[in-house]
Short mmCIF file of C-alpha atoms and ligand atoms in Angstrom, two decimals:
data_model
loop_
_atom_site.label_atom_id
_atom_site.label_comp_id
_atom_site.label_asym_id
_atom_site.label_seq_id
_atom_site.Cartn_x
_atom_site.Cartn_y
_atom_site.Cartn_z
CA MET A 1 0.00 0.00 0.00
CA SER A 2 1.26 3.46 -0.87
CA VAL A 3 1.89 6.17 1.70
CA PRO A 4 -1.06 8.58 2.14
CA ILE A 5 -0.62 12.05 0.70
CA GLY A 6 0.04 14.60 3.46
CA VAL A 7 -2.41 17.52 3.34
CA ALA A 8 -2.34 20.97 4.92
CA LEU A 9 -5.83 22.49 4.85
CA LEU A 10 -5.92 26.28 5.10
CA GLY A 11 -9.33 27.64 6.02
CA SER A 12 -10.85 24.49 7.53
CA GLY A 13 -13.75 26.42 9.09
CA GLY A 14 -15.20 28.04 5.95
CA SER A 15 -17.70 26.66 3.45
CA ILE A 16 -15.08 25.09 1.13
CA GLY A 17 -12.94 24.01 4.11
CA ARG A 18 -15.77 22.12 5.77
CA GLN A 19 -16.64 20.40 2.50
CA ALA A 20 -12.96 19.54 2.00
CA ILE A 21 -12.99 17.95 5.45
CA GLU A 22 -15.95 15.79 4.39
CA VAL A 23 -14.14 14.72 1.21
CA LEU A 24 -10.86 13.98 3.00
CA GLY A 25 -12.77 12.06 5.69
CA GLU A 26 -14.02 9.67 2.99
CA MET A 27 -10.50 8.83 1.76
CA PRO A 28 -8.42 8.06 4.87
CA ASP A 29 -6.42 5.46 2.92
CA ALA A 30 -5.20 8.03 0.41
CA PHE A 31 -4.86 11.24 2.41
CA ARG A 32 -3.61 12.19 5.86
CA ILE A 33 -4.38 15.61 7.29
CA VAL A 34 -1.07 16.91 8.62
CA ALA A 35 -2.15 20.47 9.40
CA LEU A 36 -5.38 22.41 9.81
CA ALA A 37 -5.60 26.18 9.86
CA THR A 38 -8.54 28.48 10.50
CA GLY A 39 -9.13 32.15 11.16
CA SER A 40 -11.18 32.09 14.32
CA GLN A 41 -13.49 29.09 14.69
CA ALA A 42 -11.84 27.51 17.73
CA GLY A 43 -14.68 25.10 18.57
CA LEU A 44 -14.84 23.70 15.07
CA LEU A 45 -11.05 23.42 14.88
CA GLU A 46 -11.00 21.43 18.15
CA GLU A 47 -13.66 19.10 16.77
CA GLN A 48 -11.69 18.61 13.53
CA ALA A 49 -8.49 17.98 15.52
CA ARG A 50 -10.20 15.29 17.62
CA ARG A 51 -11.48 13.58 14.47
CA PHE A 52 -8.32 13.73 12.32
CA HIS A 53 -5.42 14.04 14.78
CA PRO A 54 -3.30 16.37 12.64
CA ASP A 55 0.28 17.08 13.72
CA VAL A 56 -0.43 20.78 14.07
CA VAL A 57 -3.31 23.23 14.06
CA VAL A 58 -3.03 26.94 13.36
CA ILE A 59 -5.45 29.65 14.43
CA ALA A 60 -5.02 33.32 13.56
CA ASP A 61 -4.56 34.89 17.00
CA GLU A 62 -2.11 33.88 19.70
CA ARG A 63 -4.58 34.00 22.61
CA GLY A 64 -7.01 31.81 20.69
CA ALA A 65 -4.25 29.26 20.05
CA ALA A 66 -3.31 29.13 23.74
CA ARG A 67 -6.93 28.44 24.76
CA LEU A 68 -7.50 25.55 22.30
CA ASP A 69 -8.45 22.26 23.92
CA LEU A 70 -6.57 19.74 21.77
CA PRO A 71 -5.96 15.98 21.93
CA SER A 72 -2.45 15.02 23.02
CA GLY A 73 0.11 14.99 20.25
CA VAL A 74 -1.52 17.87 18.33
CA ALA A 75 0.72 20.94 18.33
CA ARG A 76 -0.60 24.50 18.04
CA ALA A 77 0.68 27.61 16.28
CA SER A 78 -0.63 31.05 15.39
CA GLY A 79 -0.07 33.92 13.00
CA ALA A 80 0.86 34.38 9.34
CA ASP A 81 4.40 33.00 9.73
CA ALA A 82 2.93 29.78 11.10
CA LEU A 83 1.06 29.25 7.81
CA GLU A 84 4.23 29.66 5.78
CA ALA A 85 5.97 27.18 8.08
CA ILE A 86 3.31 24.48 7.86
CA VAL A 87 2.93 24.59 4.06
CA ALA A 88 6.68 24.00 3.74
CA ARG A 89 6.75 21.02 6.16
CA GLU A 90 8.44 17.93 4.80
CA ASP A 91 5.40 15.71 5.50
CA VAL A 92 3.05 18.04 3.59
CA ASP A 93 2.65 17.06 -0.07
CA LEU A 94 -0.45 19.05 -0.95
CA VAL A 95 -1.77 22.37 0.35
CA LEU A 96 -5.50 22.89 0.01
CA VAL A 97 -6.28 26.62 0.10
CA ALA A 98 -9.88 27.19 1.16
CA THR A 99 -9.45 30.72 2.52
CA GLY A 100 -10.53 33.91 0.81
CA GLY A 101 -8.51 37.09 0.53
CA LEU A 102 -5.13 38.23 -0.70
CA VAL A 103 -3.52 36.96 2.50
CA ALA A 104 -3.64 33.41 1.07
CA LEU A 105 -1.31 34.43 -1.77
CA ARG A 106 1.63 34.42 0.66
CA SER A 107 0.93 30.80 1.59
CA VAL A 108 0.44 29.78 -2.04
CA LEU A 109 3.78 31.29 -3.07
CA ALA A 110 5.48 29.65 -0.07
CA ALA A 111 3.96 26.26 -0.90
CA LEU A 112 4.88 26.32 -4.60
CA GLY A 113 8.31 27.64 -3.65
CA ALA A 114 8.75 24.59 -1.42
CA GLY A 115 7.69 22.28 -4.27
CA LYS A 116 4.23 21.41 -2.92
CA ILE A 117 1.06 20.79 -4.92
CA VAL A 118 -1.46 23.58 -4.33
CA ALA A 119 -5.19 22.97 -4.75
CA THR A 120 -6.83 26.36 -4.47
CA ALA A 121 -10.33 27.71 -4.14
CA ASN A 122 -8.91 31.18 -3.51
CA LYS A 123 -9.63 33.65 -6.29
CA GLU A 124 -7.17 36.37 -5.23
CA THR A 125 -4.32 33.93 -5.77
CA LEU A 126 -4.81 34.11 -9.53
CA VAL A 127 -6.79 37.29 -10.09
CA ALA A 128 -4.29 39.51 -8.26
CA GLY A 129 -1.25 37.23 -8.20
CA GLY A 130 -1.41 35.21 -11.43
CA HIS A 131 1.80 36.87 -12.64
CA LEU A 132 3.59 35.65 -9.48
CA VAL A 133 1.99 32.22 -9.09
CA MET A 134 2.01 30.82 -12.63
CA PRO A 135 5.78 31.13 -13.22
CA LEU A 136 6.35 29.04 -10.05
CA ALA A 137 3.86 26.38 -11.19
CA ARG A 138 5.44 26.30 -14.66
CA ALA A 139 8.93 26.02 -13.20
CA LEU A 140 7.84 23.05 -11.06
CA ALA A 141 6.29 21.38 -14.09
CA GLU A 142 9.43 21.88 -16.15
CA ARG A 143 11.64 20.57 -13.36
CA HIS A 144 9.55 17.41 -13.02
CA GLY A 145 9.43 16.30 -16.63
CA ALA A 146 8.12 17.08 -20.06
CA ASP A 147 4.64 15.60 -19.54
CA ALA A 148 3.95 17.51 -16.38
CA SER A 149 1.53 20.42 -16.66
CA PRO A 150 1.49 23.47 -14.38
CA LEU A 151 -2.01 22.19 -13.52
CA HIS A 152 -0.47 19.25 -11.72
CA TRP A 153 1.06 21.79 -9.32
CA LEU A 154 -1.62 24.46 -9.22
CA ARG A 155 -5.02 22.76 -9.18
CA PRO A 156 -8.24 24.75 -9.40
CA ILE A 157 -11.14 23.93 -7.09
CA ASP A 158 -13.52 26.49 -8.55
CA SER A 159 -16.14 24.36 -10.35
CA GLU A 160 -15.78 26.14 -13.70
CA HIS A 161 -12.01 25.88 -13.76
CA SER A 162 -12.15 22.29 -12.64
CA ALA A 163 -14.52 21.61 -15.55
CA ILE A 164 -12.19 23.25 -18.07
CA TRP A 165 -9.25 21.36 -16.61
CA GLN A 166 -11.14 18.07 -16.99
CA CYS A 167 -12.06 18.95 -20.60
CA LEU A 168 -8.41 19.69 -21.42
CA VAL A 169 -6.99 16.37 -20.17
CA GLY A 170 -5.40 14.63 -23.14
CA GLU A 171 -5.80 17.63 -25.46
CA ASP A 172 -3.13 19.69 -27.17
CA HIS A 173 -3.10 23.35 -26.02
CA ARG A 174 -2.79 24.46 -29.64
CA ALA A 175 -6.13 22.82 -30.45
CA VAL A 176 -8.01 25.03 -27.98
CA ALA A 177 -10.06 27.76 -29.69
CA ARG A 178 -12.19 29.09 -26.83
CA LEU A 179 -13.05 28.54 -23.19
CA LEU A 180 -16.75 28.68 -22.33
CA LEU A 181 -17.36 29.61 -18.70
CA THR A 182 -20.89 28.86 -17.60
CA ALA A 183 -22.73 31.04 -15.09
CA SER A 184 -26.00 30.24 -13.34
CA GLY A 185 -27.00 33.86 -13.77
CA GLY A 186 -27.84 34.09 -10.07
CA PRO A 187 -31.23 34.95 -8.58
CA PHE A 188 -31.76 38.05 -10.77
CA ILE A 189 -31.20 36.47 -14.15
CA ASP A 190 -34.50 37.86 -15.46
CA ALA A 191 -34.65 41.06 -13.42
CA SER A 192 -34.94 44.39 -15.22
CA VAL A 193 -32.58 47.29 -14.50
CA ALA A 194 -35.40 48.85 -12.47
CA ASP A 195 -35.87 45.63 -10.45
CA LEU A 196 -32.14 45.48 -9.77
CA ALA A 197 -32.35 48.90 -8.14
CA THR A 198 -34.56 47.44 -5.38
CA VAL A 199 -32.55 44.27 -4.60
CA THR A 200 -32.09 43.60 -0.87
CA PRO A 201 -29.26 41.54 0.68
CA GLU A 202 -31.81 38.96 1.78
CA ARG A 203 -32.99 38.39 -1.81
CA ALA A 204 -29.44 38.40 -3.19
CA LEU A 205 -28.37 35.73 -0.71
CA ARG A 206 -30.91 33.23 -2.08
CA HIS A 207 -28.86 31.44 -4.73
CA PRO A 208 -30.91 29.15 -6.97
CA THR A 209 -28.44 26.27 -7.40
CA TRP A 210 -25.25 26.46 -5.30
CA ARG A 211 -24.63 26.23 -1.55
CA MET A 212 -21.86 28.79 -0.89
CA GLY A 213 -20.60 31.51 1.46
CA ALA A 214 -22.27 34.96 1.52
CA LYS A 215 -19.53 36.85 -0.39
CA ILE A 216 -19.52 34.49 -3.38
CA THR A 217 -23.32 34.30 -3.41
CA ILE A 218 -23.53 38.08 -3.83
CA ASP A 219 -20.76 37.91 -6.44
CA SER A 220 -22.88 35.39 -8.34
CA ALA A 221 -25.84 37.77 -8.23
CA THR A 222 -23.80 40.67 -9.71
CA LEU A 223 -21.84 38.34 -12.04
CA ALA A 224 -18.65 39.83 -10.56
CA ASN A 225 -17.82 36.24 -9.65
CA LYS A 226 -17.85 35.27 -13.33
CA GLY A 227 -15.72 38.31 -14.10
CA LEU A 228 -13.11 37.18 -11.59
CA GLU A 229 -13.27 33.68 -13.09
CA ILE A 230 -12.49 35.01 -16.58
CA ILE A 231 -9.24 36.42 -15.18
CA GLU A 232 -8.48 33.21 -13.27
CA ALA A 233 -9.02 31.17 -16.44
CA ARG A 234 -6.73 33.42 -18.46
CA TRP A 235 -3.88 32.65 -16.05
CA LEU A 236 -4.57 28.97 -15.46
CA TYR A 237 -5.01 28.00 -19.11
CA ASP A 238 -2.76 30.58 -20.76
CA VAL A 239 -5.37 31.79 -23.23
CA PRO A 240 -6.11 35.42 -24.21
CA LEU A 241 -9.11 37.07 -22.52
CA ALA A 242 -10.71 37.49 -25.94
CA ALA A 243 -10.88 33.68 -26.23
CA ILE A 244 -12.92 33.29 -23.03
CA SER A 245 -16.71 33.56 -23.26
CA VAL A 246 -19.37 33.53 -20.56
CA VAL A 247 -22.54 31.55 -21.21
CA ILE A 248 -25.55 31.80 -18.89
CA HIS A 249 -26.75 28.33 -17.96
CA PRO A 250 -29.38 28.47 -15.19
CA GLN A 251 -29.36 24.75 -14.30
CA SER A 252 -25.63 24.72 -13.27
CA VAL A 253 -25.20 21.20 -14.65
CA VAL A 254 -22.68 22.03 -17.38
CA HIS A 255 -19.88 23.42 -15.24
CA SER A 256 -17.94 24.84 -18.20
CA ALA A 257 -16.67 23.76 -21.60
CA VAL A 258 -13.85 24.05 -24.10
CA GLN A 259 -14.29 24.66 -27.81
CA PHE A 260 -11.58 23.29 -30.07
CA VAL A 261 -10.29 24.47 -33.45
CA ASP A 262 -12.54 22.00 -35.27
CA GLY A 263 -15.57 23.73 -33.74
CA SER A 264 -16.53 20.88 -31.44
CA ILE A 265 -17.13 21.41 -27.74
CA LYS A 266 -16.23 19.23 -24.76
CA ALA A 267 -18.13 20.03 -21.58
CA GLN A 268 -18.02 18.66 -18.05
CA LEU A 269 -21.37 17.97 -16.41
CA GLY A 270 -22.01 17.29 -12.76
CA THR A 271 -24.26 17.82 -9.77
CA PRO A 272 -23.75 21.35 -8.36
CA ASP A 273 -21.80 20.14 -5.32
CA MET A 274 -18.38 21.59 -4.44
CA ARG A 275 -17.29 18.25 -2.98
CA LEU A 276 -16.81 17.03 -6.58
CA PRO A 277 -14.26 19.62 -7.76
CA ILE A 278 -12.56 19.43 -4.34
CA GLN A 279 -12.18 15.68 -4.75
CA TYR A 280 -10.90 15.94 -8.33
CA ALA A 281 -8.24 18.43 -7.24
CA LEU A 282 -7.13 15.93 -4.59
CA THR A 283 -7.22 12.71 -6.62
CA TYR A 284 -6.14 14.02 -10.07
CA PRO A 285 -5.36 12.32 -12.42
CA SER A 286 -7.46 9.51 -10.90
CA ARG A 287 -11.15 9.47 -10.08
CA ARG A 288 -12.82 7.92 -7.05
CA PRO A 289 -16.41 7.23 -6.01
CA SER A 290 -18.07 10.22 -4.31
CA SER A 291 -20.94 10.55 -1.89
CA ALA A 292 -22.22 13.53 -3.90
CA ALA A 293 -25.30 12.68 -5.96
CA ALA A 294 -24.42 11.24 -9.38
CA THR A 295 -25.36 13.35 -12.41
CA ASP A 296 -28.57 12.17 -14.04
CA LEU A 297 -29.35 13.57 -17.49
CA VAL A 298 -32.99 12.52 -17.40
CA THR A 299 -33.52 14.21 -14.03
CA ALA A 300 -31.77 17.31 -15.39
CA GLY A 301 -34.32 17.19 -18.21
CA ARG A 302 -33.30 20.28 -20.08
CA LEU A 303 -30.21 22.45 -20.27
CA ASP A 304 -30.62 26.08 -21.30
CA PHE A 305 -27.95 28.47 -22.54
CA ARG A 306 -28.03 32.16 -23.34
CA ALA A 307 -25.68 35.10 -23.71
CA PRO A 308 -25.06 37.31 -20.66
CA ASP A 309 -26.43 40.87 -20.61
CA GLU A 310 -23.57 43.21 -19.73
CA ASN A 311 -25.92 46.19 -19.53
CA ARG A 312 -27.75 44.71 -16.57
CA PHE A 313 -24.62 43.07 -15.17
CA PRO A 314 -21.78 45.51 -15.89
CA ALA A 315 -19.39 43.73 -13.50
CA LEU A 316 -18.64 41.30 -16.31
CA ARG A 317 -17.47 44.05 -18.65
CA ILE A 318 -15.52 45.80 -15.88
CA ALA A 319 -13.73 42.56 -15.02
CA ARG A 320 -12.77 41.91 -18.62
CA GLU A 321 -11.34 45.44 -18.87
CA ALA A 322 -9.47 44.95 -15.59
CA GLY A 323 -8.02 41.67 -16.83
CA LEU A 324 -6.77 43.37 -20.00
CA ALA A 325 -5.28 46.27 -18.04
CA GLY A 326 -3.16 43.91 -15.89
CA PRO A 327 -2.48 42.86 -12.30
CA ARG A 328 -3.00 46.30 -10.71
CA ALA A 329 -6.45 46.68 -12.23
CA SER A 330 -7.31 43.07 -11.35
CA THR A 331 -6.23 43.68 -7.76
CA ALA A 332 -8.35 46.84 -7.68
CA LEU A 333 -11.27 44.76 -8.92
CA ILE A 334 -11.01 42.01 -6.35
CA SER A 335 -10.17 44.23 -3.36
CA SER A 336 -12.88 46.78 -4.09
CA ASP A 337 -15.38 43.97 -4.58
CA GLU A 338 -14.76 42.64 -1.08
CA VAL A 339 -15.48 46.03 0.40
CA ALA A 340 -18.44 46.76 -1.88
CA VAL A 341 -20.11 43.43 -1.09
CA ALA A 342 -19.60 43.95 2.65
CA ARG A 343 -21.11 47.42 2.33
CA PHE A 344 -24.07 46.04 0.38
CA LEU A 345 -24.67 43.36 3.03
CA ALA A 346 -24.45 46.01 5.76
CA GLY A 347 -26.99 48.16 3.95
CA SER A 348 -24.70 51.09 3.13
CA LEU A 349 -24.53 50.48 -0.64
CA ASP A 350 -27.25 49.53 -3.12
CA PHE A 351 -26.96 46.45 -5.33
CA GLN A 352 -26.00 48.35 -8.50
CA GLY A 353 -23.60 50.41 -6.40
CA ILE A 354 -21.36 47.34 -6.17
CA SER A 355 -20.53 47.60 -9.88
CA ARG A 356 -20.13 51.38 -9.66
CA VAL A 357 -17.53 50.97 -6.90
CA LEU A 358 -15.69 48.29 -8.90
CA GLU A 359 -15.51 50.49 -11.97
CA ALA A 360 -14.32 53.52 -10.00
CA ALA A 361 -11.60 51.45 -8.27
CA VAL A 362 -10.36 49.87 -11.51
CA ASP A 363 -10.23 53.29 -13.18
CA LYS A 364 -8.37 54.83 -10.28
CA PHE A 365 -5.71 52.16 -9.72
CA CYS A 366 -5.13 50.59 -13.15
CA SER A 367 -2.45 52.91 -14.44
CA GLY A 368 0.02 53.18 -11.53
CA GLU A 369 3.46 51.62 -11.13
CA PRO A 370 4.83 49.00 -10.95
CA ARG A 371 2.77 47.30 -13.66
CA GLU A 372 3.45 43.87 -12.17
CA PRO A 373 3.52 44.36 -8.38
CA ALA A 374 5.46 41.94 -6.17
CA LEU A 375 3.67 40.42 -3.16
CA GLU A 376 4.39 43.27 -0.72
CA GLU A 377 3.34 45.83 -3.32
CA LEU A 378 0.11 43.95 -3.91
CA VAL A 379 -0.62 43.93 -0.18
CA ASP A 380 -0.05 47.67 -0.08
CA LEU A 381 -2.22 48.22 -3.17
CA ASP A 382 -4.94 46.09 -1.56
CA TRP A 383 -5.07 48.48 1.43
CA GLN A 384 -5.19 51.56 -0.79
CA VAL A 385 -8.02 50.08 -2.86
CA ARG A 386 -9.97 49.08 0.27
CA ALA A 387 -9.70 52.57 1.75
CA PHE A 388 -10.94 54.02 -1.54
CA ALA A 389 -13.80 51.51 -1.87
CA GLU A 390 -15.04 52.19 1.69
CA VAL A 391 -16.11 55.68 0.66
CA ALA A 392 -16.67 55.40 -3.11
CA ARG A 393 -20.26 55.94 -4.25
MG1 MG B 401 -17.17 29.23 -9.68
#
């Protein structure tokens, strides 16, 4: 029997983290959880530590770490340096990044730098830091042999990017004509511009098909999420933004597709359940049984597709422009979006105001220097954008 793959799970308390725990719990023969990290959910972390007996757990603040009630043999650590230390541990083979925010980029760079596989659900990693992350993934692939793809080292968990990845297996990059990112369209797919002006947080949080955290659910309603995914796809698959299309597909069964130079399309279909892309990122290139419901075409019945309306959902256009303008504009997009969504949820910004804030932030920060910020410069830019987005109208 082969040795289980050692996993460090960053963000074990969030929506993706808890689903990753479920998936890992079903494959104890293949994976061993070496380290668990969370921001603040001490109770949940203790529970996870009792179930999986990792070597170490990390919680953001020092006082919280000291108070943890852990089984014997489980070490504790705290702070940002602790994350960089655990991802580089010798017994960690794969780092699963389930945290949001630019802060995860530091861990991703540290993990790739230490030669670890990174499976990431974190959008900032690629949207803001694609120019830093992809060269490391490519270098690892080159070092480990001609057949290896950067996608062996940097594995997407986002369902759309997982779908595209699965469609590309066995294909020649030169045969790819277009990536087709599907979007559910969110709860306001048929709403008029006037209707959109009256959207409340409560209505926006009711996503028709996916079970997700609040931030990404609002991003799905504005289509900002799809905009961020266009930029992610551009980095992951090394295709120009002009060759990435968004297709509205309300049933969320086709998770995305690739069109090839002969005009034919390969798509990946599945139940809308994040445990599936999480599992694929862990077991690639193999597949394993899953406790998620199997896809049933007859139950699905019909699959609808239509073009997105960028007049009603301008975030899509703004994101495409940000992607073209480069990493500064993309960072402005993602950082301002976090603030704008929080303001919308708190009632201090209207629904359409989210896109207005994004556009203002991208305009303001796109043209500065350096064009390709290093990590510390990105962190600084993130703060500037956030301060701007807090008061933008
Ligand atoms: Mg997605």
